[in-house]
mmCIF file of C-alpha atoms and ligand atoms in Angstrom:
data_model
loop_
_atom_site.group_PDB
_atom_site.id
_atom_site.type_symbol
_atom_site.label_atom_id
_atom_site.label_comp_id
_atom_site.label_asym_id
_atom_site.label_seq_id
_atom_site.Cartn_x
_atom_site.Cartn_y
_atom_site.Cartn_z
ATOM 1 C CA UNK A 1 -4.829 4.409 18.692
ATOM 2 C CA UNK A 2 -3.588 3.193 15.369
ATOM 3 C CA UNK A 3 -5.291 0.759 12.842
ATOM 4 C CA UNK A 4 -3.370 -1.096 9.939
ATOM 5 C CA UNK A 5 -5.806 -2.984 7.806
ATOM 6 C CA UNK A 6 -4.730 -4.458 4.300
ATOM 7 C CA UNK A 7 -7.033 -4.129 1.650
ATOM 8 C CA UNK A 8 -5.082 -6.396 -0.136
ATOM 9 C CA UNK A 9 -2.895 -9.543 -0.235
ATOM 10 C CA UNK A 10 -2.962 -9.542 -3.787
ATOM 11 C CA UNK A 11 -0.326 -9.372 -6.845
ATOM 12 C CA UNK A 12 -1.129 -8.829 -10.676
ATOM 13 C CA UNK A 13 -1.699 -12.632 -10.347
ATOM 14 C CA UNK A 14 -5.586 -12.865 -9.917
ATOM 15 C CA UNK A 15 -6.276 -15.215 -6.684
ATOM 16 C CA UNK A 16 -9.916 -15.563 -5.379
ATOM 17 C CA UNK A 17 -10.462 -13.865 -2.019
ATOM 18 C CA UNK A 18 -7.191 -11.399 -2.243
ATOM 19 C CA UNK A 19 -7.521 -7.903 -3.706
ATOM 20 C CA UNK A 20 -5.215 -6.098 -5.418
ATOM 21 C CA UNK A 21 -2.406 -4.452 -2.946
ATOM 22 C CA UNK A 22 -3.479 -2.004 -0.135
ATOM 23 C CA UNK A 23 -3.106 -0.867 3.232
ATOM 24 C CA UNK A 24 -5.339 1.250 5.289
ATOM 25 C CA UNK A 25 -3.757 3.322 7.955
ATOM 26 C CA UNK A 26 -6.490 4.822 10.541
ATOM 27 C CA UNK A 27 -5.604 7.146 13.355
ATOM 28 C CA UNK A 28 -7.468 8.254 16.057
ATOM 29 C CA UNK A 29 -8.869 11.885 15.329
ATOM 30 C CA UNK A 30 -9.667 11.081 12.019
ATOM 31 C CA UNK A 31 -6.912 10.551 9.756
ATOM 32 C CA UNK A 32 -7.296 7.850 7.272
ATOM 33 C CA UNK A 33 -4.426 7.082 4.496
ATOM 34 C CA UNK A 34 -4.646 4.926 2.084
ATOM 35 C CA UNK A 35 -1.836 3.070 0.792
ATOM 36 C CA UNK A 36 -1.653 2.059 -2.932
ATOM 37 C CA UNK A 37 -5.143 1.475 -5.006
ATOM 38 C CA UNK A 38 -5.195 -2.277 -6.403
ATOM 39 C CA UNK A 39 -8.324 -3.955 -7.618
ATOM 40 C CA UNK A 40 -10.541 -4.288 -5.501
ATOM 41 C CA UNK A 41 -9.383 -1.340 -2.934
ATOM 42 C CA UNK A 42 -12.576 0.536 -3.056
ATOM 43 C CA UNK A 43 -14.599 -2.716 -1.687
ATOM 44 C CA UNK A 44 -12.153 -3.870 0.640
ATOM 45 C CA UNK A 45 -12.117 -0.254 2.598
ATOM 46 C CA UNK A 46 -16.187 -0.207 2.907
ATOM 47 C CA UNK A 47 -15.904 -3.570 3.974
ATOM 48 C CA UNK A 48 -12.903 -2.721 6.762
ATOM 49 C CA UNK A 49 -15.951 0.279 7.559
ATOM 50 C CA UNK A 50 -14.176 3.246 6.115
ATOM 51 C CA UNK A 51 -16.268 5.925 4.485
ATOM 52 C CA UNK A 52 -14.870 7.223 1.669
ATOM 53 C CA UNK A 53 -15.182 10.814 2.129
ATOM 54 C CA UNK A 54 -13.530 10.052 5.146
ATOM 55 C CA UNK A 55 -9.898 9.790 3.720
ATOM 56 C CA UNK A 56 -7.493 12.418 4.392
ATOM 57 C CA UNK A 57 -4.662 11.303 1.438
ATOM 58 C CA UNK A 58 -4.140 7.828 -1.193
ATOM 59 C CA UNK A 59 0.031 7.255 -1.478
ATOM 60 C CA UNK A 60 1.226 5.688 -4.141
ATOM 61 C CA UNK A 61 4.184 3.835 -3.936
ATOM 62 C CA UNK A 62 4.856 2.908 -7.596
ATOM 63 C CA UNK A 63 3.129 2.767 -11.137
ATOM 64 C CA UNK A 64 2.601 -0.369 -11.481
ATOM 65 C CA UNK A 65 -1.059 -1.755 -12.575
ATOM 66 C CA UNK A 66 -1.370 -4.014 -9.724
ATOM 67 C CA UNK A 67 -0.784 -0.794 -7.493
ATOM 68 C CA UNK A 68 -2.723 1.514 -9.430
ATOM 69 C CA UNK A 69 -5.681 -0.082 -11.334
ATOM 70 C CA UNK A 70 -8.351 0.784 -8.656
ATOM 71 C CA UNK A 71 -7.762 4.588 -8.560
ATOM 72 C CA UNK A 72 -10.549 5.926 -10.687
ATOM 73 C CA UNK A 73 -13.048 3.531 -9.087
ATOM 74 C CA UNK A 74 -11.721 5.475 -5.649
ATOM 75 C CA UNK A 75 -12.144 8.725 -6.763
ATOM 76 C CA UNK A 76 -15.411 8.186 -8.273
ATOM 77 C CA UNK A 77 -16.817 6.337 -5.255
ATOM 78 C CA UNK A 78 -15.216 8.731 -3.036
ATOM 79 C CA UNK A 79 -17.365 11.973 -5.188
ATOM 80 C CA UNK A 80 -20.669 9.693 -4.983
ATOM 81 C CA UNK A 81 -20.074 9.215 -1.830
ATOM 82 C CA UNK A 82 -19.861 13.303 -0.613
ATOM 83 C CA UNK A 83 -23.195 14.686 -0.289
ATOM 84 C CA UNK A 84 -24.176 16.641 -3.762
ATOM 85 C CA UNK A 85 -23.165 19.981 -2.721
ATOM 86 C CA UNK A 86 -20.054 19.012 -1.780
ATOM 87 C CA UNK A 87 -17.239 17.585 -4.336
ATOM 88 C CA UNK A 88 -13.740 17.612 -2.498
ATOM 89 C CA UNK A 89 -11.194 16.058 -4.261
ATOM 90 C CA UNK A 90 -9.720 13.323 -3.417
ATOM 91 C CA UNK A 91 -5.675 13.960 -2.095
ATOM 92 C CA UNK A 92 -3.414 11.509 -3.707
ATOM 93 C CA UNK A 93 0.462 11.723 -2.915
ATOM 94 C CA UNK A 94 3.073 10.479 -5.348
ATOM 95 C CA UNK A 95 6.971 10.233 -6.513
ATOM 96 C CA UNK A 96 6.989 12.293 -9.344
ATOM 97 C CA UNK A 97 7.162 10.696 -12.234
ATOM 98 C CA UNK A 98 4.287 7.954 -14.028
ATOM 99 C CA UNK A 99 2.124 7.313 -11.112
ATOM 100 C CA UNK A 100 1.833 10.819 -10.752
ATOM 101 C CA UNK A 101 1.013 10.759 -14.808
ATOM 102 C CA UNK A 102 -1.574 8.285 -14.506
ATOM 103 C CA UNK A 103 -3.567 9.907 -11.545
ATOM 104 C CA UNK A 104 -3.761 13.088 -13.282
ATOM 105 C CA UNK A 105 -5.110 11.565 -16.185
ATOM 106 C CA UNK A 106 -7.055 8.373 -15.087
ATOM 107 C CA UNK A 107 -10.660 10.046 -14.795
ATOM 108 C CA UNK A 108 -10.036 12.126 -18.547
ATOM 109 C CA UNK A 109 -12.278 9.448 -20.260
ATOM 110 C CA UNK A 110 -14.769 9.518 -17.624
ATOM 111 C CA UNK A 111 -15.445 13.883 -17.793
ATOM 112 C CA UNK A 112 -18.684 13.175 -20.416
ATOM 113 C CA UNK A 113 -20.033 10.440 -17.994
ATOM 114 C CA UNK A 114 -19.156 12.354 -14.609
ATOM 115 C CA UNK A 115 -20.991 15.671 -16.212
ATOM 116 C CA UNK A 116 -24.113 13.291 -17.045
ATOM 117 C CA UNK A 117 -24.371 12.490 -13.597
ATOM 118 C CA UNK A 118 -23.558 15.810 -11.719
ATOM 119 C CA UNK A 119 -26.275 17.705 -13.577
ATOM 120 C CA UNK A 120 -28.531 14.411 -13.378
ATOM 121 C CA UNK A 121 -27.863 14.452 -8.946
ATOM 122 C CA UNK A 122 -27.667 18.117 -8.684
ATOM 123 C CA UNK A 123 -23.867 17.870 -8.201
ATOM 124 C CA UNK A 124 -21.174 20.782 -8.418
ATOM 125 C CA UNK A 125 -18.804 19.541 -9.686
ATOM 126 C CA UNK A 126 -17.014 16.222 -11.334
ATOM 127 C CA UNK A 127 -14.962 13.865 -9.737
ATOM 128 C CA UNK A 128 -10.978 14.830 -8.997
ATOM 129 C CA UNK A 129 -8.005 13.952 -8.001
ATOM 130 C CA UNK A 130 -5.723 16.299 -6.656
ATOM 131 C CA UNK A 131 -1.966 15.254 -6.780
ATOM 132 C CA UNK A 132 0.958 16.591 -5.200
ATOM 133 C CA UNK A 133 4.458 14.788 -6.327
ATOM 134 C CA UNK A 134 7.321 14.687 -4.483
ATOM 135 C CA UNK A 135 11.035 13.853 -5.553
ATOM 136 C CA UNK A 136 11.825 10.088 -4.372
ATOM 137 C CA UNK A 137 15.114 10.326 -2.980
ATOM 138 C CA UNK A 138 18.066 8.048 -1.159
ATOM 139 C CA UNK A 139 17.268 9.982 1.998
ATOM 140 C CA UNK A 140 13.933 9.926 4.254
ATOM 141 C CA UNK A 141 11.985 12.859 3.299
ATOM 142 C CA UNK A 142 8.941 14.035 4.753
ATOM 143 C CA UNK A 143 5.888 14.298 1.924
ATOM 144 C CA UNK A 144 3.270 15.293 3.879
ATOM 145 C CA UNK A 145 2.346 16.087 7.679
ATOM 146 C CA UNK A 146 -1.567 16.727 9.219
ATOM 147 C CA UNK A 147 -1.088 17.781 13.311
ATOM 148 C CA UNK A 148 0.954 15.277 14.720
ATOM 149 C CA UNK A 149 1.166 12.520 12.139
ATOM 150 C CA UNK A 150 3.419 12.575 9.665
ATOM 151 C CA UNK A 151 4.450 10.634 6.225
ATOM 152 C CA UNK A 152 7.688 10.307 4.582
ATOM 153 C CA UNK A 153 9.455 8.303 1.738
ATOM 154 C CA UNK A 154 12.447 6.540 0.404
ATOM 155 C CA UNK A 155 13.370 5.511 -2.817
ATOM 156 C CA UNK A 156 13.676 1.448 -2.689
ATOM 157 C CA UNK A 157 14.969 -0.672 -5.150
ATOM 158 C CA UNK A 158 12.244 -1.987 -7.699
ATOM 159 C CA UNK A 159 13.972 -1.999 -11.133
ATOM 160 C CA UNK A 160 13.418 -1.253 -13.795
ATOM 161 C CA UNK A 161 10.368 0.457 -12.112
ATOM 162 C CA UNK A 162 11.403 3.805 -10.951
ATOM 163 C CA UNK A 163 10.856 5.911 -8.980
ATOM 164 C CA UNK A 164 9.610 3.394 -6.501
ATOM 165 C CA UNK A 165 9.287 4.251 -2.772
ATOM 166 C CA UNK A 166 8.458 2.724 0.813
ATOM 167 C CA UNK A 167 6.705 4.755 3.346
ATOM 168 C CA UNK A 168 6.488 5.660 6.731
ATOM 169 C CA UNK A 169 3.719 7.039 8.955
ATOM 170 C CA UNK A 170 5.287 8.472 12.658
ATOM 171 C CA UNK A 171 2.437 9.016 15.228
ATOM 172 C CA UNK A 172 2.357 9.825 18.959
ATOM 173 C CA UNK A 173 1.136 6.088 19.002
ATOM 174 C CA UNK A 174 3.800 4.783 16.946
ATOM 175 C CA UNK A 175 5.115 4.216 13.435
ATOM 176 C CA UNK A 176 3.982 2.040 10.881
ATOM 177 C CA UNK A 177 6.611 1.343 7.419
ATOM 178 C CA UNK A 178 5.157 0.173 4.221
ATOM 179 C CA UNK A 179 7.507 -1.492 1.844
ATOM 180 C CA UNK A 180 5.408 -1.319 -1.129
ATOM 181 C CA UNK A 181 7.374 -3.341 -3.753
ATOM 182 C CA UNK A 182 11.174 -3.947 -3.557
ATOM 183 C CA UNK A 183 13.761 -5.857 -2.878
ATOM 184 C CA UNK A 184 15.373 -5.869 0.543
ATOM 185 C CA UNK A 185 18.170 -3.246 0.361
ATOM 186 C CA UNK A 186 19.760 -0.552 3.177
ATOM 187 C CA UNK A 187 17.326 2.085 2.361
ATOM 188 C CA UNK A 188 14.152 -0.197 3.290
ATOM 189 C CA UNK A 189 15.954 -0.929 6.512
ATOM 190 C CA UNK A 190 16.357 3.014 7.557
ATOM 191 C CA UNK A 191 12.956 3.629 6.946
ATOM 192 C CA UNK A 192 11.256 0.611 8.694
ATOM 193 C CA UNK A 193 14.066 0.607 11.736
ATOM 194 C CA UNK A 194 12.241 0.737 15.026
ATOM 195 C CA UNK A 195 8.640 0.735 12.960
ATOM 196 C CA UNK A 196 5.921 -0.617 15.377
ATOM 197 C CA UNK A 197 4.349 -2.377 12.148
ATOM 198 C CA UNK A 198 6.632 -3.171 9.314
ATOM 199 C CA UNK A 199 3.930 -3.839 6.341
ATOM 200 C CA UNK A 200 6.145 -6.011 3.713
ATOM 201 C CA UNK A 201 5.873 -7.443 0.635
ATOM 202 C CA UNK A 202 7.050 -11.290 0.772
ATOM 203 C CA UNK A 203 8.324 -13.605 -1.889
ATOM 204 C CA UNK A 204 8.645 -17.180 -0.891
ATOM 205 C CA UNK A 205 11.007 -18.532 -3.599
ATOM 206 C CA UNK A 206 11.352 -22.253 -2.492
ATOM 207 C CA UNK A 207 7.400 -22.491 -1.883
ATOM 208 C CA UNK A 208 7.030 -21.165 -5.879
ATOM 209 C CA UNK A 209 5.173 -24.025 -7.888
ATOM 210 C CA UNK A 210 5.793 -25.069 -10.936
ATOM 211 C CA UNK A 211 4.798 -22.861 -13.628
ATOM 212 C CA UNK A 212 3.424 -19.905 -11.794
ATOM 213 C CA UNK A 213 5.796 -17.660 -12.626
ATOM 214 C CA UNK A 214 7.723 -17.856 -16.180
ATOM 215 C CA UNK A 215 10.766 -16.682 -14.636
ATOM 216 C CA UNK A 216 10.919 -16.592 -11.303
ATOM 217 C CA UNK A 217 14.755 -15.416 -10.925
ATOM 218 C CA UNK A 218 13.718 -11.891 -12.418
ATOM 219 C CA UNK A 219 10.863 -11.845 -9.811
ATOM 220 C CA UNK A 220 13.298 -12.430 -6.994
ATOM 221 C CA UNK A 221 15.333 -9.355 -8.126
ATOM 222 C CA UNK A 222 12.952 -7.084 -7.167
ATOM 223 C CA UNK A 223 10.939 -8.469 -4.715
ATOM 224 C CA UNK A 224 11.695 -9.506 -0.796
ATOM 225 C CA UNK A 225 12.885 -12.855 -0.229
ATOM 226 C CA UNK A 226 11.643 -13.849 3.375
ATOM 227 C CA UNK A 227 15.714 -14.787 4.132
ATOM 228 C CA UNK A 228 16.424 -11.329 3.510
ATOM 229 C CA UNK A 229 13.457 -10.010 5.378
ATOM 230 C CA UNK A 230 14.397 -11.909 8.786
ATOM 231 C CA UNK A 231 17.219 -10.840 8.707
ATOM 232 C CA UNK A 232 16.889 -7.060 8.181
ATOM 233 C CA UNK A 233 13.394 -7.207 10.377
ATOM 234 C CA UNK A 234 15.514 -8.365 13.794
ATOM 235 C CA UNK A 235 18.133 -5.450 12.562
ATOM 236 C CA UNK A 236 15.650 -3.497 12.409
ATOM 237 C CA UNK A 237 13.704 -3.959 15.654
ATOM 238 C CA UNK A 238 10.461 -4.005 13.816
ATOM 239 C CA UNK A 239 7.804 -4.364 16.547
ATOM 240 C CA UNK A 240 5.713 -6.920 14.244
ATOM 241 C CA UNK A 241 5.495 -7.776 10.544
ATOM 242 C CA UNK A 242 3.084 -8.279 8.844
ATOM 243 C CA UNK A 243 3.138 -9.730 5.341
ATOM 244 C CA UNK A 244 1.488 -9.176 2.087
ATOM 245 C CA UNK A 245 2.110 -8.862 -1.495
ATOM 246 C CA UNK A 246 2.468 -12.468 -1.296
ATOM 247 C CA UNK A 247 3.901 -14.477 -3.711
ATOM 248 C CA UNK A 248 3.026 -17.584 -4.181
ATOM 249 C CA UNK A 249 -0.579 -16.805 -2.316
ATOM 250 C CA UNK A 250 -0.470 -19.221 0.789
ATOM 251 C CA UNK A 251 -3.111 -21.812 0.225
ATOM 252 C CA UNK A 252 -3.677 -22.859 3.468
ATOM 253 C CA UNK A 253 -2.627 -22.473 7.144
ATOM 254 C CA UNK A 254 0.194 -25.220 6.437
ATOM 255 C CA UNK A 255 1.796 -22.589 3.628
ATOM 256 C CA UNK A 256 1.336 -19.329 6.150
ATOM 257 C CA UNK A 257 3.431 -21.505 8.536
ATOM 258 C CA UNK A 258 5.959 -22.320 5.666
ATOM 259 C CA UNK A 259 6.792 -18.030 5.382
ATOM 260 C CA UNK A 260 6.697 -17.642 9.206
ATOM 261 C CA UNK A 261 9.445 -20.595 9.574
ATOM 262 C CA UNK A 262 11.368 -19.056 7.343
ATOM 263 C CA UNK A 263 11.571 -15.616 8.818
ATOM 264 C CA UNK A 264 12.233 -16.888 11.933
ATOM 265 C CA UNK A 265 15.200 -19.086 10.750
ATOM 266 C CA UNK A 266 16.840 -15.899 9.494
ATOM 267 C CA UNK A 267 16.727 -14.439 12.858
ATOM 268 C CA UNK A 268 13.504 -12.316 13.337
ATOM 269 C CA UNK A 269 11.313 -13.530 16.267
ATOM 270 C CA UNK A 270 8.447 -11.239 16.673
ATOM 271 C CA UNK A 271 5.675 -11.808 15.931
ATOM 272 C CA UNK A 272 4.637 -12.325 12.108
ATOM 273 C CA UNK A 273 1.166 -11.994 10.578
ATOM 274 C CA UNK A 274 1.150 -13.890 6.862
ATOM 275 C CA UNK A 275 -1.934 -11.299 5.865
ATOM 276 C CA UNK A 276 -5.337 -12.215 4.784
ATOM 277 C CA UNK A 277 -7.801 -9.676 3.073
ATOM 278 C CA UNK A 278 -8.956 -7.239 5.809
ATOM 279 C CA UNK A 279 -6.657 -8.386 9.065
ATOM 280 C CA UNK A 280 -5.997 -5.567 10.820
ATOM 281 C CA UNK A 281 -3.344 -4.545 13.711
ATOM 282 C CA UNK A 282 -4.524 -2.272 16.143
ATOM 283 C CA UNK A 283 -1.035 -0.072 18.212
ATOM 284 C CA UNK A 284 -2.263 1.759 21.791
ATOM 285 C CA UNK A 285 -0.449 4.573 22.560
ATOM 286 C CA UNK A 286 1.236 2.734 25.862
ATOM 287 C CA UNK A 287 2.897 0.397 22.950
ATOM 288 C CA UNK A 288 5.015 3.262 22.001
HETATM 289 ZN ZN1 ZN B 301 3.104 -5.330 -7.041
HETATM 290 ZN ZN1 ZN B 302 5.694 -3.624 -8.538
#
C-alpha cells in the first residue's frame, strides 16, 4: 500500500485553509518522503498523522520560497521530535544548485538557539540537515533508492528558475509523479507516463480574476495550463490526477468543477481530484 497526501494546495499567494506546496508519499514498511517544504508543511504532516522522526528523505524540487520556506521549521521539529539521545539528521535530496544552497545554510542563524536548548534537554547534538545533490538532467535519473522503492528526477521547464525538476517514486504497488512547478513540456510527460498518481501543478488561466495576478501571461509560461495537462495526462495513461499548486485557489465546489471540465475537454477522462489540504489517495498493490 501507497499513500499520497498533499500538505499543500498552496502558492506564494497566501489563501486561508491551503498551506504552502507539499506532498507526502507513505509506503508500507515505513518509508515516508516528503515532497517540497512550503509554509505550513510541518503542521499539515502531524495533522495527516506522520511523526516526524519517521521520515526517511524531504525532495526538493526547486528553490523557490513557496517550496522552501518551511524547511528549518522541519528540521527543527523533526530534532525535537527524536528522543534526546538521539539527533539523526534529517535527509533532504536536491538538484544541485540554490535549493541545495539554502538547505545547507537555513539552520546557520539558529546554531546559538539550538545549543541553548540541547544542553538545556540533555540533547547531543543540534539540529541538521544532511543534503545530497544530484545533477538535474534531460534524462530520468535515479537520485535515491531504499529496498524496493525508488526516486528519480527530470529537469522540467520552470524558467528562469533552474535547475527545476519533477519526480517520480516506482514501488511494487505502483508509481506516483510529482510535477513540482513547470510548464507542460515532453520531459514531464516521460516521467509521469503510466504513473498510477500524477501529482500536478494546475493553472486555470480563463478562471484568473481580475487583479490577482499582475501579469498573468508570464505566470502561464511556466506553469501548467489544464489544456495542456489533459492532453498530455490521456498520453500519458496517468492512472488519476490529482491537482494542486492551484492557481487561482478554487473557491468553491462550482470552481473545482470549472478545472475538472476543462481537463476532460482536452481529452483526459480519469478520474481528477482538484486537491484540498490533506486529501489523500491510497494505491493497493492489485492496482498495479
Ligand atoms: Zn510554486
Ligand atoms: Zn516555482
Amino acid at each position: 500500500m501507497m499513500r499520497v497526501t498533499i500538505t499543500g494546495t498552496g502558492t506564494p499567494i497566501m489563501v486561508p485553509g491551503r498551506a504552502g506546496p507539499g506532498v507526502v508519499v507513505q509506503i508500507d514498511g515505513g518509508t515516508v518522503f516528503q515532497f517540497d517544504v512550503g509554509r505550513g508543511t510541518t503542521l499539515r504532516l502531524t495533522e495527516a498523522g506522520v511523526k516526524l522522526p519517521d521520515i526517511t528523505a524531504v525532495f526538493v524540487t526547486h528553490h523557490h520560497s513557496d517550496h522552501l520556506v518551511g524547511l528549518s521549521d522541519l528540521a527543527m521539529s523533526h530534532w525535537l521530535e527524536q528522543q534526546p539521545e538521539q539527533s539523526d539528521a534529517l535527509r533532504l535530496v536536491a538538484p544541485d544548485g540554490p535549493a541545495a544552497d539554502i538547505a545547507e545554510r537555513v539552520l546557520e542563524p539558529w546554531q546559538p538557539e539550538m545549543t541553548l536548548r540541547a544542553a538545556h534537554t540533555g540533547r547531543s547534538a543540534n539540529a541538521r540537515i544532511e543534503v545530497t545533490r544530484f545533477e538535474a538532467t534531460e534524462a530520468i535519473t535515479p537520485v535515491f533508492a531504499s529496498g524496493e522503492v525508488t526516486v528519480s528526477a527530470i529537469q522540467v521547464r520552470h524558467e528562469p528558475v533552474i535547475p527545476a525538476v519533477a519526480y517520480r517514486i516506482d514501488t511494487p504497488a505502483g508509481s506516483v509523479a510529482i510535477s513540482g512547478d513547470t510548464a507542460v513540456c515532453p520531459n514531464l510527460e516521460r516521467i509521469a507516463t503510466g504513473a498510477s498518481v500524477l501529482v500536478q501543478e494546475a493553472f486555470h488561466r480563463s478562471a484568473i480574476p481580475d487583479g490577482l495576478l499582475s501579469d498573468p501571461e508570464a505566470i502561464a509560461e511556466y506553469h501548467s495550463e489544464l489544456s495542456d495537462i489533459g492532453e498530455m495526462a490521456d498520453r500519458a495513461g496517468v492512472g488519476t490526477l490529482m491537482l494542486t499548486h492551484l492557481i487561482p485557489p478554487p473557491q468553491g465546489p462550482e470552481d473545482k468543477v470549472g478545472f475538472v471540465n476543462e481537463i476532460k475537454r482536452a481529452g483526459y477522462h480519469g478520474p481528477v481530484v482538484v486537491a484540498d489540504d490533506l486529501d489523500t489517495i491510497g494505491i493497493a498493490l492489485h492496482e498495479r
